[in-house]
Coordinates of C-alpha atoms in Angstrom, one line a residue:
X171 CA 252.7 70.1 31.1
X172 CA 256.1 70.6 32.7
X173 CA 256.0 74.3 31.7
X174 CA 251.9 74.3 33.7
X175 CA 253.7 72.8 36.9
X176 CA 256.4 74.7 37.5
X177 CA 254.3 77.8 37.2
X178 CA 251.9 76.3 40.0
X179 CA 254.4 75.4 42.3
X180 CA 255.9 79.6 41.9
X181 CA 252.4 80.2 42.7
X182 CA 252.1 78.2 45.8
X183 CA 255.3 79.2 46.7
X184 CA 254.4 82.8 46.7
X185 CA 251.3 82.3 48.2
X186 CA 252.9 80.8 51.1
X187 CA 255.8 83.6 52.1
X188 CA 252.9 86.1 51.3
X189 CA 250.5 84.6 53.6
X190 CA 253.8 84.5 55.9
X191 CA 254.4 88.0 56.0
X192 CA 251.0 89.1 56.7
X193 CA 250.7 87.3 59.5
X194 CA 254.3 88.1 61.2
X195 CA 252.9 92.0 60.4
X196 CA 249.2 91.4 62.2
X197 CA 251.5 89.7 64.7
X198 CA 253.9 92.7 65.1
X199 CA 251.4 95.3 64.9
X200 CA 248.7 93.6 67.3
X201 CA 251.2 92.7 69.7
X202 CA 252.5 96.8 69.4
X203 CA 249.1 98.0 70.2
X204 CA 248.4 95.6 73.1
X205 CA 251.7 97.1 74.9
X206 CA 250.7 100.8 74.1
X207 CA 247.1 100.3 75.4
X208 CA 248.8 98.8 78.2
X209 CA 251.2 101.0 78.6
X210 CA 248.8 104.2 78.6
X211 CA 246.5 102.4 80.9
X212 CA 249.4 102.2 83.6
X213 CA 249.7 105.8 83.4
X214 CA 246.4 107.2 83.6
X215 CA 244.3 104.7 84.8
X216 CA 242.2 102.6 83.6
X217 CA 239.5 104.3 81.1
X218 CA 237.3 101.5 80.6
X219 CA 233.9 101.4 82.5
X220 CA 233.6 98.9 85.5
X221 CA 231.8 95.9 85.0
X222 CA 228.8 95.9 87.3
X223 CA 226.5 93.2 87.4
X224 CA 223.1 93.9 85.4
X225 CA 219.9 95.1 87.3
X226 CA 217.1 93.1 87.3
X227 CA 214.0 95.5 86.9
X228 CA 212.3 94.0 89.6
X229 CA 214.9 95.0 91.8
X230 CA 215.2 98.1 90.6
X231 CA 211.2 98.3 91.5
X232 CA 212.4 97.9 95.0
X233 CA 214.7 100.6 95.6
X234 CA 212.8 103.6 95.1
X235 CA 211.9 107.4 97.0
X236 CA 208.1 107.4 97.1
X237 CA 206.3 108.7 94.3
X238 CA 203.8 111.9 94.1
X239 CA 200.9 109.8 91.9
X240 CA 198.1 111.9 90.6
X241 CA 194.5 111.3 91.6
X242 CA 191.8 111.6 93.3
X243 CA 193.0 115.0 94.9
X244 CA 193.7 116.5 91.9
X245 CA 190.2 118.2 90.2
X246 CA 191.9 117.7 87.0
X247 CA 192.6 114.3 87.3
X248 CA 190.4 112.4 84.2
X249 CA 187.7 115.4 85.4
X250 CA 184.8 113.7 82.8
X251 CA 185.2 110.0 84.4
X252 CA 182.0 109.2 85.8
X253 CA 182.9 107.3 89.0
X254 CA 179.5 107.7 90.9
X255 CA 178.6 104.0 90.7
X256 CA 181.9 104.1 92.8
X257 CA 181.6 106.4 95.0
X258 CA 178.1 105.3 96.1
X259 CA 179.3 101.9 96.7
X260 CA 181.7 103.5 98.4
X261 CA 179.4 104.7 101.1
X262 CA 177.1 101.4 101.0
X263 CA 179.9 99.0 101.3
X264 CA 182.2 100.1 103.9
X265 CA 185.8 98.5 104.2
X266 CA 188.2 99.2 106.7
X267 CA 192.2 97.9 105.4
X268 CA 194.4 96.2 108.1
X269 CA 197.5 95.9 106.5
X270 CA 200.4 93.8 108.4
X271 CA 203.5 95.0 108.3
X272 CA 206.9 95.7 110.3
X273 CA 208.9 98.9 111.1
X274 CA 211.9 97.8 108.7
X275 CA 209.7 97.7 106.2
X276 CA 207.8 101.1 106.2
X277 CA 209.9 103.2 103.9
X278 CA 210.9 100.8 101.3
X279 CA 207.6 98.8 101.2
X280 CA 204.6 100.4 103.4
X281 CA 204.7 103.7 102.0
X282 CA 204.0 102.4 98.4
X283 CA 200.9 100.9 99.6
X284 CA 199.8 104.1 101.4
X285 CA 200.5 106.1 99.0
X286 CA 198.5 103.8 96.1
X287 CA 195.5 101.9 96.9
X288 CA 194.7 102.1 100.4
X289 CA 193.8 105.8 99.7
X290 CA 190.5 104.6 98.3
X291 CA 189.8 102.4 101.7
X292 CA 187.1 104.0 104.0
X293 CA 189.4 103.6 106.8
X294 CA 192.9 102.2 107.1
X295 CA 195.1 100.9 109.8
X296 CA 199.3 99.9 109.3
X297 CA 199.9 97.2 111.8
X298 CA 203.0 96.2 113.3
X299 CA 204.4 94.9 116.2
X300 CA 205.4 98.4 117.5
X301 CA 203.4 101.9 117.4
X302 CA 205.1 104.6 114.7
X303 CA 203.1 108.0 116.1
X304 CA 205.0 109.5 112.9
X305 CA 203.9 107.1 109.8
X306 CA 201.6 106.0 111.5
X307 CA 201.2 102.4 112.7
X308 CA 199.5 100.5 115.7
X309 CA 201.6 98.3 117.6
X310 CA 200.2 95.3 119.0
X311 CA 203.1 94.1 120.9
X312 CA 204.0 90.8 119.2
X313 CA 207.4 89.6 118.2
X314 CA 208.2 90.2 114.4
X315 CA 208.9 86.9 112.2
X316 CA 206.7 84.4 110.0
X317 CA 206.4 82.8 113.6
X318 CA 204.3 85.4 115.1
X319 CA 202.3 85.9 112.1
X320 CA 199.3 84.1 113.8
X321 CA 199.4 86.0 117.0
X322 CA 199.7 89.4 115.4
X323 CA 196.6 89.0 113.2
X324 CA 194.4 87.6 115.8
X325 CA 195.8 91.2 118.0
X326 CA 195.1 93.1 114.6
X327 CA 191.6 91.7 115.1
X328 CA 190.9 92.3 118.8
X329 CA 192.3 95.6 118.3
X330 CA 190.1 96.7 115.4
X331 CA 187.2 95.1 116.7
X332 CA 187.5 97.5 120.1
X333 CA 188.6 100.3 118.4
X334 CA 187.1 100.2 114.9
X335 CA 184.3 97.9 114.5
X336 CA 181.3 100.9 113.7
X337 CA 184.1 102.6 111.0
X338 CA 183.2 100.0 108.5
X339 CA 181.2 96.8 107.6
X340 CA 183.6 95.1 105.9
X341 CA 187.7 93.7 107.8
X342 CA 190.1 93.2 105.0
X343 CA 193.6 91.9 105.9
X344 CA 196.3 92.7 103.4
X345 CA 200.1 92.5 103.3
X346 CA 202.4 95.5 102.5
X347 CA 203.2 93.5 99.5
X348 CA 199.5 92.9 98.5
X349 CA 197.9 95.6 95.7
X350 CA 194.0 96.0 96.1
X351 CA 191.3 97.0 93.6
X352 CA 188.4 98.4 96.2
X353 CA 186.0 99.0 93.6
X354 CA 186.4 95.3 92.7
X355 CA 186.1 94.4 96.2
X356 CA 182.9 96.1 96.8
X357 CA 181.2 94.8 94.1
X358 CA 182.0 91.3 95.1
X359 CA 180.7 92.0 98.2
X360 CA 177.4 94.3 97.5
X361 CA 175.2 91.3 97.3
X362 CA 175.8 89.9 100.5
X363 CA 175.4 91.4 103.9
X364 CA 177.7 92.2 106.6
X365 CA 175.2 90.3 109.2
X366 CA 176.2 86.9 107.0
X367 CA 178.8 84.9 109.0
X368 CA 181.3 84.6 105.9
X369 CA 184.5 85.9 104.7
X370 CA 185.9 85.8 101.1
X371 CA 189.5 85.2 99.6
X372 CA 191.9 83.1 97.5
X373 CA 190.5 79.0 98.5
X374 CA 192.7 76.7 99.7
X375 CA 191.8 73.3 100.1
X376 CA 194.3 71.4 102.6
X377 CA 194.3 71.5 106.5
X378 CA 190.9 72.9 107.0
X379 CA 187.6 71.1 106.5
X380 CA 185.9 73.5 104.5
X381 CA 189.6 75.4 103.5
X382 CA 190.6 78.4 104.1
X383 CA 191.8 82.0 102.1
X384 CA 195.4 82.8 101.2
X385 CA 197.1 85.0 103.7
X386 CA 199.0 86.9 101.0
X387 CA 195.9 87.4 98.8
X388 CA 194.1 89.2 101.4
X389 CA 191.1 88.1 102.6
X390 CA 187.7 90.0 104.2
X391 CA 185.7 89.3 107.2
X392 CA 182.0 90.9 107.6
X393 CA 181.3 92.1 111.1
X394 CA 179.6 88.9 111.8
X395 CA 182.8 87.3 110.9
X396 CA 184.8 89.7 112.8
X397 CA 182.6 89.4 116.0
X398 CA 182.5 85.5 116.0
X399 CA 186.2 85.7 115.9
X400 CA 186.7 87.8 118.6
X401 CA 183.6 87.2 121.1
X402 CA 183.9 83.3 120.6
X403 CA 186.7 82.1 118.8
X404 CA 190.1 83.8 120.2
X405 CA 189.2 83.1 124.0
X406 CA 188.3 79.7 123.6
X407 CA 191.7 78.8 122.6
X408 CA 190.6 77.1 119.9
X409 CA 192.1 79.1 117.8
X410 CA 196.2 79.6 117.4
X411 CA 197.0 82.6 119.1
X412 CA 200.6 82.9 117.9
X413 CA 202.2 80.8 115.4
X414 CA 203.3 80.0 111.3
X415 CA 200.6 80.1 109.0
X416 CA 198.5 82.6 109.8
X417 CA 195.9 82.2 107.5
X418 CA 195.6 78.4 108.0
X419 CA 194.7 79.0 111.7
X420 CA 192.4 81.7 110.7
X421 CA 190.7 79.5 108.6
X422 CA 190.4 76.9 111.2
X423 CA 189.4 79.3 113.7
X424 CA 186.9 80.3 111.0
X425 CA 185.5 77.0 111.1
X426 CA 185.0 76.5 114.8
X427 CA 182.9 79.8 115.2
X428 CA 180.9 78.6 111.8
X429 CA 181.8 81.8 109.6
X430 CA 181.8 79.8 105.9
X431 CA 183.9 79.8 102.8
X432 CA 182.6 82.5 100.3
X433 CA 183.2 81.9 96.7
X434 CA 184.8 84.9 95.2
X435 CA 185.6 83.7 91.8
X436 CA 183.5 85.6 89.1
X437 CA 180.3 84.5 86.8
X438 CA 182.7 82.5 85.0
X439 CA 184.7 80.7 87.4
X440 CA 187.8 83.0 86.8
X441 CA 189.6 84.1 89.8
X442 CA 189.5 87.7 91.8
X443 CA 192.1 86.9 94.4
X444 CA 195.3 85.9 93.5
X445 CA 198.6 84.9 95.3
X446 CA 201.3 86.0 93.1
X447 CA 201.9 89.2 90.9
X448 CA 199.7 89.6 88.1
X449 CA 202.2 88.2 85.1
X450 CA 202.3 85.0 86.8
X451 CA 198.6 84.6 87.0
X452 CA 198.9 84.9 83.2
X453 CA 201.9 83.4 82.5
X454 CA 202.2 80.6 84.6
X455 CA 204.9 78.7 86.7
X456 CA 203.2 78.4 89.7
X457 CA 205.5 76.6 92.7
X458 CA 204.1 73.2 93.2
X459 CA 202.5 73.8 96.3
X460 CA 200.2 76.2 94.6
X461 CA 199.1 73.4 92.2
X462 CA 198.0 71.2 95.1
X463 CA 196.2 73.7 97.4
X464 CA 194.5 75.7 95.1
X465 CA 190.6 74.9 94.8
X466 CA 190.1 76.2 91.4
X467 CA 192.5 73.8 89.6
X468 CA 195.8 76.4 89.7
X469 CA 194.3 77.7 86.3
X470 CA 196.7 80.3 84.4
X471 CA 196.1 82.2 81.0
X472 CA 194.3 85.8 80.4
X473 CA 191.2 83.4 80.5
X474 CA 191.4 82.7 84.1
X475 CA 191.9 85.8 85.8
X476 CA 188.4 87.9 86.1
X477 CA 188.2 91.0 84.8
X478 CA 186.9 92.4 88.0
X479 CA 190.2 90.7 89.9
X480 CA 190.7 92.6 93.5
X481 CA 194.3 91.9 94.6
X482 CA 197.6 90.5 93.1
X483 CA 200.5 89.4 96.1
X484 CA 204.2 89.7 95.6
X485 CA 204.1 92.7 94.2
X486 CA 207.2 95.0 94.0
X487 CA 207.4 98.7 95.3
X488 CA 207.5 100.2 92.2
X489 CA 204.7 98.0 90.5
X490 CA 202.3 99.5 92.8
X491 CA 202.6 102.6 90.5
X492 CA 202.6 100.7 87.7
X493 CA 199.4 98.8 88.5
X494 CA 197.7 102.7 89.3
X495 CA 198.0 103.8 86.3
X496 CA 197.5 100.3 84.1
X497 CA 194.0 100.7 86.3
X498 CA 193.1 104.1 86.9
X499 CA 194.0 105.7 83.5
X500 CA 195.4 103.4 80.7
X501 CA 192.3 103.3 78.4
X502 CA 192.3 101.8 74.5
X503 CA 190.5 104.5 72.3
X504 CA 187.2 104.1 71.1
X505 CA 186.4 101.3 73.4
X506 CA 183.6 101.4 76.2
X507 CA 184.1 99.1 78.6
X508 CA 180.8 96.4 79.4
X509 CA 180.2 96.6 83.7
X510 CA 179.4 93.2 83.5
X511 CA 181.5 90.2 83.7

């Protein structure tokens, strides 16, 4: 037993002054190759790569040289598609795009949207508050600023309707963050006639009697529409000639010449016009004034959004790409898609 004891405590004494000198030696040779790395670095600089903060992808979206996108110029371009349902409506339903913008914002955000899909408008104006001969835009003379929203649509509308109003049958207002399916919108709008006092859009309920459409959604006046506004509503001063919340006061104004709501959700109550980008329509999160204005019930989920949907808002330079080609030419194989909803 003594014999067992004394031959542990050799052991642990070992172990210990073993376990000593390793760690003096990690120690040593650590510490050494801290002071040569930073010796070396002293010398010739440091080789290590900067830290940067990370890009988000979405702002990565937003600083980009316009893009050269394939399409309908191109005789190659999906050559078998058969888009002559398209092209007739094309001819039967004619809209004209008024798309608000600003000069700061033409080459970073306004010549996306030219270059996608405003191409496929029958006739398309760039509004801002000051004429650009070279891009081009019309100016309409009204201070830049959320505050002047109001007063540069109603001039949008004045203009277009003494300029414009035989080019087309159909007035959509877009932003020059707004993306636009027009073979979506047509076929919402094939049924009904450009006579009809109505214009269609994302509902909102507050404010307005009967609501109005989201601003940043886009919404479309018929001729009707466009002529009450102009003819009846604007020099009454019953309608907000400059001001925030531009498509509050075009709703009200909308009102008082009696041009009505139209309901643009699909056959199956799932929306077409939508407020936000298209992953939040799916996804969720919507700001809580959404949740209260919206007349459908702020709905999210693959099951609420139609398949026939005609615009997404918020949507980032480079998505506008993106969303051509998830549109025009990503196709599953071996599936042919139903044209009804």
């Amino acid at each position: 037993m003594y014999v067992f004891s004394r031959k542990a405590w050799y052991c642990m004494v070992l172990t210990i002054l073993y376990g000593a000198v390793l760690l003096f030696t990690n120690f040593k040779y650590s510490h050494y190759s801290k002071y040569a790395l930073t010796s070396l670095t002293r010398q010739l600089g440091c080789v290590c790569p900067p830290k940067v903060p990370p890009v988000n992808d979405e702002d990565r979206m937003d600083q980009l040289t316009p893009i050269v996108f394939q399409g309908e110029g191109d005789p190659l371009f999906h050559k078998d598609d058969d888009d002559t349902v398209a092209r007739q409506l094309k001819q039967s339903v004619r809209v004209l795009c008024y798309v608000m913008t600003d000069q700061t914002n033409l080459d970073t955000k306004t010549i996306h949207v030219k270059n996608t899909w405003t191409k496929r408008c029958n006739k398309v104006l760039f509004i801002s508050s000051v004429t650009n001969s070279t891009f081009p835009t019309v100016g309409v003379d009204v201070g830049e600023g959320r505050h002047h929203l109001t007063g540069k649509t109603m001039k949008a509308f004045q203009y277009i309707y003494q300029h414009h109003l035989d080019d087309a049958d159909w007035f959509l207002k877009a932003d020059d963050d707004t993306y636009v399916i027009l073979e979506n919108l047509r076929h919402l709008l094939e049924p009904y006639s450009p006579k009809e006092a109505v214009y269609f859009g994302h509902h909102f309920t507050p404010y307005v009697k009967q609501g109005y459409h989201s601003g940043g959604a886009g919404y479309v006046l018929s001729k009707e529409a466009l002529r009450r506004l102009v003819i009846n509503g604007i020099p009454s001063g019953k309608c907000t000639i400059d001001g925030y919340g531009e498509d509050r006061h075009m709703g009200g104004c909308m009102e008082y010449v009696g041009v009505r709501i139209g309901n643009s959700t699909d056959s199956l109550g799932r929306s077409r016009f939508h407020c936000f980008a298209p992953w939040k329509h799916v996804m969720g999160g919507y700001p809580e004034w959404y949740i209260r204005y919206d007349a459908n019930g702020a709905k999210y989920g693959q099951d609420s959004v139609s398949d026939f949907a005609i615009s997404f808002h918020y949507v980032p330079p480079g998505f506008m790409y993106v969303l051509e080609y998830l549109v025009y030419q990503l196709r599953p194989y071996g599936i042919t898609m139903a044209d009804t909803e």
